[in-house]
Amino acid sequence: MVSCTQTPSTPSSTTPTATPTATKTIVIGDVTNQPAKKITRYQPLADYLAARLPQFGIGVGEVKVAPDVGTMAEFLKSGQVDLYFDSPYPAMIATNKSGAKPILRRWKGGDATYHTIVFALKDTGIERPEDLQGKMIAFDDVTSTSGFVLPFVYLKEKGLKLKEKDSTTDEVASDEVGYVFSKDDQNNIQWVISGKVDAAAVDNQSYLDIPEESRKAMVILGETEEVARHVVLVRSGLPPEQVEAIKQIMVGMDQTPEGKAVLEQFEKTAKFDTFPTQKDITRMQDLYEQVQNR
């Protein structure tokens, strides 16, 4: 689905008028099941970029959303989307499927990095990751960086054998850790509180958002490594000079009032900065491969 707007608050199917010499389009993409909301938040950034790339014939900004990462990868590969923003794991899926490349880090919600907290209730007697053998843990979604990939790899690197289950009531062998997908961080939390699962994993901010009284009854079993909160991908095939221009525009946005206003609309993004290093890319690929081979 593609939609462009004249203003951030009024989604429309019409395309903003481009100047005669700048009629090409820059398209930014997102994966969502709430397209109208995302388009409203993303369109100001698309317009901001388009207005600053006339040297490449660009004068129009568009937003294109996909229902899943696989579809977004197809959009990137075919050139229908130029820029895509997501957490490291889905970004790596898109990279491997489309040839897109990570160029920047996005401080989504003001955070440069985040990590996962694995937790249980204190009265279960579970105190450390190794105590999860023979138990059931809830993850968020199979494409979630913090809700699945980070905790899965964390537990696997602790020497635990993880086995996906269809239901929370499935039998778990004594030498394995069963896991199910709840499809939502809030479900993870509630499933632990209600005893539906023995433990769960959520990102650090979601854990801190749990009411203090509930957190007092919980024990943290472990915390994963920190990773970039969001990664900016650029599709293959864009001229290097255009990619560099896009990077310079985005990195400088937090330095001007207009840029800051657009960042605030873009889901409270604090800024963009240089990312990744080769070390980051290597680790992202490692996380990707460990989950693919589960």
mmCIF file of N, CA and C in Angstrom, residues 203-259:
data_model
loop_
_atom_site.group_PDB
_atom_site.id
_atom_site.type_symbol
_atom_site.label_atom_id
_atom_site.label_comp_id
_atom_site.label_asym_id
_atom_site.label_seq_id
_atom_site.Cartn_x
_atom_site.Cartn_y
_atom_site.Cartn_z
ATOM 1 N N ASP A 203 11.673 -6.548 26.191
ATOM 2 C CA ASP A 203 12.735 -5.544 26.125
ATOM 3 C C ASP A 203 12.808 -4.775 27.439
ATOM 4 N N ASN A 204 13.941 -4.145 27.678
ATOM 5 C CA ASN A 204 14.188 -3.501 28.969
ATOM 6 C C ASN A 204 13.184 -2.412 29.307
ATOM 7 N N GLN A 205 12.722 -1.652 28.301
ATOM 8 C CA GLN A 205 11.752 -0.600 28.590
ATOM 9 C C GLN A 205 10.402 -1.191 28.971
ATOM 10 N N SER A 206 9.984 -2.246 28.284
ATOM 11 C CA SER A 206 8.715 -2.891 28.623
ATOM 12 C C SER A 206 8.757 -3.458 30.034
ATOM 13 N N TYR A 207 9.917 -3.973 30.438
ATOM 14 C CA TYR A 207 10.041 -4.504 31.796
ATOM 15 C C TYR A 207 9.907 -3.379 32.825
ATOM 16 N N LEU A 208 10.534 -2.245 32.557
ATOM 17 C CA LEU A 208 10.454 -1.113 33.481
ATOM 18 C C LEU A 208 9.051 -0.525 33.536
ATOM 19 N N ASP A 209 8.266 -0.749 32.481
ATOM 20 C CA ASP A 209 6.885 -0.250 32.451
ATOM 21 C C ASP A 209 5.931 -1.114 33.279
ATOM 22 N N ILE A 210 6.380 -2.293 33.695
ATOM 23 C CA ILE A 210 5.548 -3.134 34.550
ATOM 24 C C ILE A 210 5.361 -2.411 35.880
ATOM 25 N N PRO A 211 4.139 -2.348 36.409
ATOM 26 C CA PRO A 211 3.920 -1.680 37.705
ATOM 27 C C PRO A 211 4.888 -2.189 38.771
ATOM 28 N N GLU A 212 5.370 -1.287 39.596
ATOM 29 C CA GLU A 212 6.393 -1.622 40.582
ATOM 30 C C GLU A 212 5.987 -2.782 41.490
ATOM 31 N N GLU A 213 4.721 -2.811 41.906
ATOM 32 C CA GLU A 213 4.271 -3.887 42.788
ATOM 33 C C GLU A 213 4.406 -5.250 42.120
ATOM 34 N N SER A 214 4.125 -5.296 40.823
ATOM 35 C CA SER A 214 4.267 -6.562 40.097
ATOM 36 C C SER A 214 5.730 -6.928 39.930
ATOM 37 N N ARG A 215 6.580 -5.928 39.656
ATOM 38 C CA ARG A 215 8.005 -6.200 39.487
ATOM 39 C C ARG A 215 8.660 -6.720 40.770
ATOM 40 N N LYS A 216 8.130 -6.285 41.907
ATOM 41 C CA LYS A 216 8.688 -6.756 43.186
ATOM 42 C C LYS A 216 8.520 -8.261 43.355
ATOM 43 N N ALA A 217 7.526 -8.810 42.665
ATOM 44 C CA ALA A 217 7.281 -10.252 42.768
ATOM 45 C C ALA A 217 8.069 -11.036 41.730
ATOM 46 N N MET A 218 8.863 -10.337 40.919
ATOM 47 C CA MET A 218 9.593 -10.982 39.830
ATOM 48 C C MET A 218 11.082 -11.058 40.122
ATOM 49 N N VAL A 219 11.742 -11.970 39.436
ATOM 50 C CA VAL A 219 13.185 -12.105 39.520
ATOM 51 C C VAL A 219 13.750 -12.067 38.101
ATOM 52 N N ILE A 220 14.814 -11.316 37.922
ATOM 53 C CA ILE A 220 15.472 -11.240 36.622
ATOM 54 C C ILE A 220 16.465 -12.397 36.512
ATOM 55 N N LEU A 221 16.262 -13.237 35.509
ATOM 56 C CA LEU A 221 17.123 -14.397 35.310
ATOM 57 C C LEU A 221 18.361 -14.063 34.495
ATOM 58 N N GLY A 222 18.253 -13.038 33.675
ATOM 59 C CA GLY A 222 19.386 -12.651 32.844
ATOM 60 C C GLY A 222 19.033 -11.481 31.946
ATOM 61 N N GLU A 223 20.058 -10.798 31.462
ATOM 62 C CA GLU A 223 19.893 -9.680 30.543
ATOM 63 C C GLU A 223 20.820 -9.894 29.356
ATOM 64 N N THR A 224 20.309 -9.678 28.178
ATOM 65 C CA THR A 224 21.081 -9.937 26.959
ATOM 66 C C THR A 224 22.009 -8.770 26.631
ATOM 67 N N GLU A 225 22.757 -8.943 25.568
ATOM 68 C CA GLU A 225 23.612 -7.881 25.047
ATOM 69 C C GLU A 225 22.769 -6.728 24.512
ATOM 70 N N GLU A 226 23.387 -5.559 24.405
ATOM 71 C CA GLU A 226 22.739 -4.392 23.823
ATOM 72 C C GLU A 226 22.893 -4.434 22.300
ATOM 73 N N VAL A 227 21.846 -4.047 21.592
ATOM 74 C CA VAL A 227 21.925 -3.916 20.137
ATOM 75 C C VAL A 227 21.283 -2.590 19.729
ATOM 76 N N ALA A 228 21.500 -2.196 18.504
ATOM 77 C CA ALA A 228 20.915 -0.947 18.005
ATOM 78 C C ALA A 228 19.397 -1.004 18.110
ATOM 79 N N ARG A 229 18.796 0.089 18.542
ATOM 80 C CA ARG A 229 17.333 0.128 18.660
ATOM 81 C C ARG A 229 16.675 -0.041 17.305
ATOM 82 N N HIS A 230 17.170 0.657 16.305
ATOM 83 C CA HIS A 230 16.650 0.534 14.945
ATOM 84 C C HIS A 230 17.778 0.760 13.950
ATOM 85 N N VAL A 231 17.662 0.122 12.808
ATOM 86 C CA VAL A 231 18.647 0.236 11.742
ATOM 87 C C VAL A 231 17.974 0.844 10.506
ATOM 88 N N VAL A 232 18.709 1.681 9.790
ATOM 89 C CA VAL A 232 18.225 2.249 8.534
ATOM 90 C C VAL A 232 18.854 1.470 7.390
ATOM 91 N N LEU A 233 18.024 0.878 6.546
ATOM 92 C CA LEU A 233 18.506 0.153 5.374
ATOM 93 C C LEU A 233 18.256 0.965 4.116
ATOM 94 N N VAL A 234 19.198 0.879 3.183
ATOM 95 C CA VAL A 234 19.020 1.490 1.864
ATOM 96 C C VAL A 234 19.079 0.378 0.830
ATOM 97 N N ARG A 235 18.213 0.436 -0.139
ATOM 98 C CA ARG A 235 18.172 -0.617 -1.158
ATOM 99 C C ARG A 235 19.435 -0.584 -2.009
ATOM 100 N N SER A 236 19.754 -1.720 -2.588
ATOM 101 C CA SER A 236 20.891 -1.776 -3.505
ATOM 102 C C SER A 236 20.510 -1.057 -4.798
ATOM 103 N N GLY A 237 21.488 -0.564 -5.494
ATOM 104 C CA GLY A 237 21.234 0.076 -6.776
ATOM 105 C C GLY A 237 21.170 1.587 -6.752
ATOM 106 N N LEU A 238 21.026 2.187 -5.559
ATOM 107 C CA LEU A 238 21.052 3.649 -5.493
ATOM 108 C C LEU A 238 22.489 4.123 -5.697
ATOM 109 N N PRO A 239 22.693 5.200 -6.464
ATOM 110 C CA PRO A 239 24.049 5.714 -6.677
ATOM 111 C C PRO A 239 24.709 6.063 -5.347
ATOM 112 N N PRO A 240 25.988 5.728 -5.175
ATOM 113 C CA PRO A 240 26.686 6.012 -3.917
ATOM 114 C C PRO A 240 26.580 7.470 -3.483
ATOM 115 N N GLU A 241 26.635 8.393 -4.440
ATOM 116 C CA GLU A 241 26.551 9.803 -4.080
ATOM 117 C C GLU A 241 25.166 10.163 -3.534
ATOM 118 N N GLN A 242 24.128 9.484 -4.002
ATOM 119 C CA GLN A 242 22.787 9.721 -3.480
ATOM 120 C C GLN A 242 22.655 9.144 -2.074
ATOM 121 N N VAL A 243 23.220 7.970 -1.862
ATOM 122 C CA VAL A 243 23.201 7.360 -0.529
ATOM 123 C C VAL A 243 23.918 8.262 0.461
ATOM 124 N N GLU A 244 25.060 8.800 0.056
ATOM 125 C CA GLU A 244 25.824 9.677 0.941
ATOM 126 C C GLU A 244 25.047 10.947 1.253
ATOM 127 N N ALA A 245 24.343 11.475 0.266
ATOM 128 C CA ALA A 245 23.542 12.682 0.486
ATOM 129 C C ALA A 245 22.414 12.408 1.480
ATOM 130 N N ILE A 246 21.767 11.258 1.341
ATOM 131 C CA ILE A 246 20.694 10.868 2.263
ATOM 132 C C ILE A 246 21.236 10.746 3.679
ATOM 133 N N LYS A 247 22.394 10.119 3.818
ATOM 134 C CA LYS A 247 23.008 9.972 5.134
ATOM 135 C C LYS A 247 23.293 11.326 5.774
ATOM 136 N N GLN A 248 23.848 12.235 5.002
ATOM 137 C CA GLN A 248 24.197 13.550 5.543
ATOM 138 C C GLN A 248 22.949 14.317 5.974
ATOM 139 N N ILE A 249 21.898 14.218 5.186
ATOM 140 C CA ILE A 249 20.639 14.897 5.532
ATOM 141 C C ILE A 249 20.088 14.346 6.843
ATOM 142 N N MET A 250 20.045 13.024 6.951
ATOM 143 C CA MET A 250 19.433 12.399 8.128
ATOM 144 C C MET A 250 20.259 12.611 9.386
ATOM 145 N N VAL A 251 21.568 12.524 9.275
ATOM 146 C CA VAL A 251 22.433 12.726 10.438
ATOM 147 C C VAL A 251 22.345 14.163 10.950
ATOM 148 N N GLY A 252 22.052 15.101 10.056
ATOM 149 C CA GLY A 252 21.981 16.495 10.458
ATOM 150 C C GLY A 252 20.612 16.974 10.908
ATOM 151 N N MET A 253 19.627 16.102 10.888
ATOM 152 C CA MET A 253 18.259 16.534 11.186
ATOM 153 C C MET A 253 18.079 17.083 12.593
ATOM 154 N N ASP A 254 18.769 16.499 13.557
ATOM 155 C CA ASP A 254 18.585 16.938 14.940
ATOM 156 C C ASP A 254 19.271 18.271 15.237
ATOM 157 N N GLN A 255 19.924 18.853 14.222
ATOM 158 C CA GLN A 255 20.639 20.111 14.412
ATOM 159 C C GLN A 255 19.826 21.337 14.025
ATOM 160 N N THR A 256 18.628 21.119 13.474
ATOM 161 C CA THR A 256 17.792 22.251 13.055
ATOM 162 C C THR A 256 16.390 22.116 13.645
ATOM 163 N N PRO A 257 15.701 23.244 13.898
ATOM 164 C CA PRO A 257 14.331 23.183 14.420
ATOM 165 C C PRO A 257 13.386 22.387 13.520
ATOM 166 N N GLU A 258 13.492 22.591 12.198
ATOM 167 C CA GLU A 258 12.609 21.874 11.278
ATOM 168 C C GLU A 258 12.890 20.374 11.317
ATOM 169 N N GLY A 259 14.172 20.029 11.323
ATOM 170 C CA GLY A 259 14.532 18.615 11.378
ATOM 171 C C GLY A 259 14.070 17.964 12.664
#
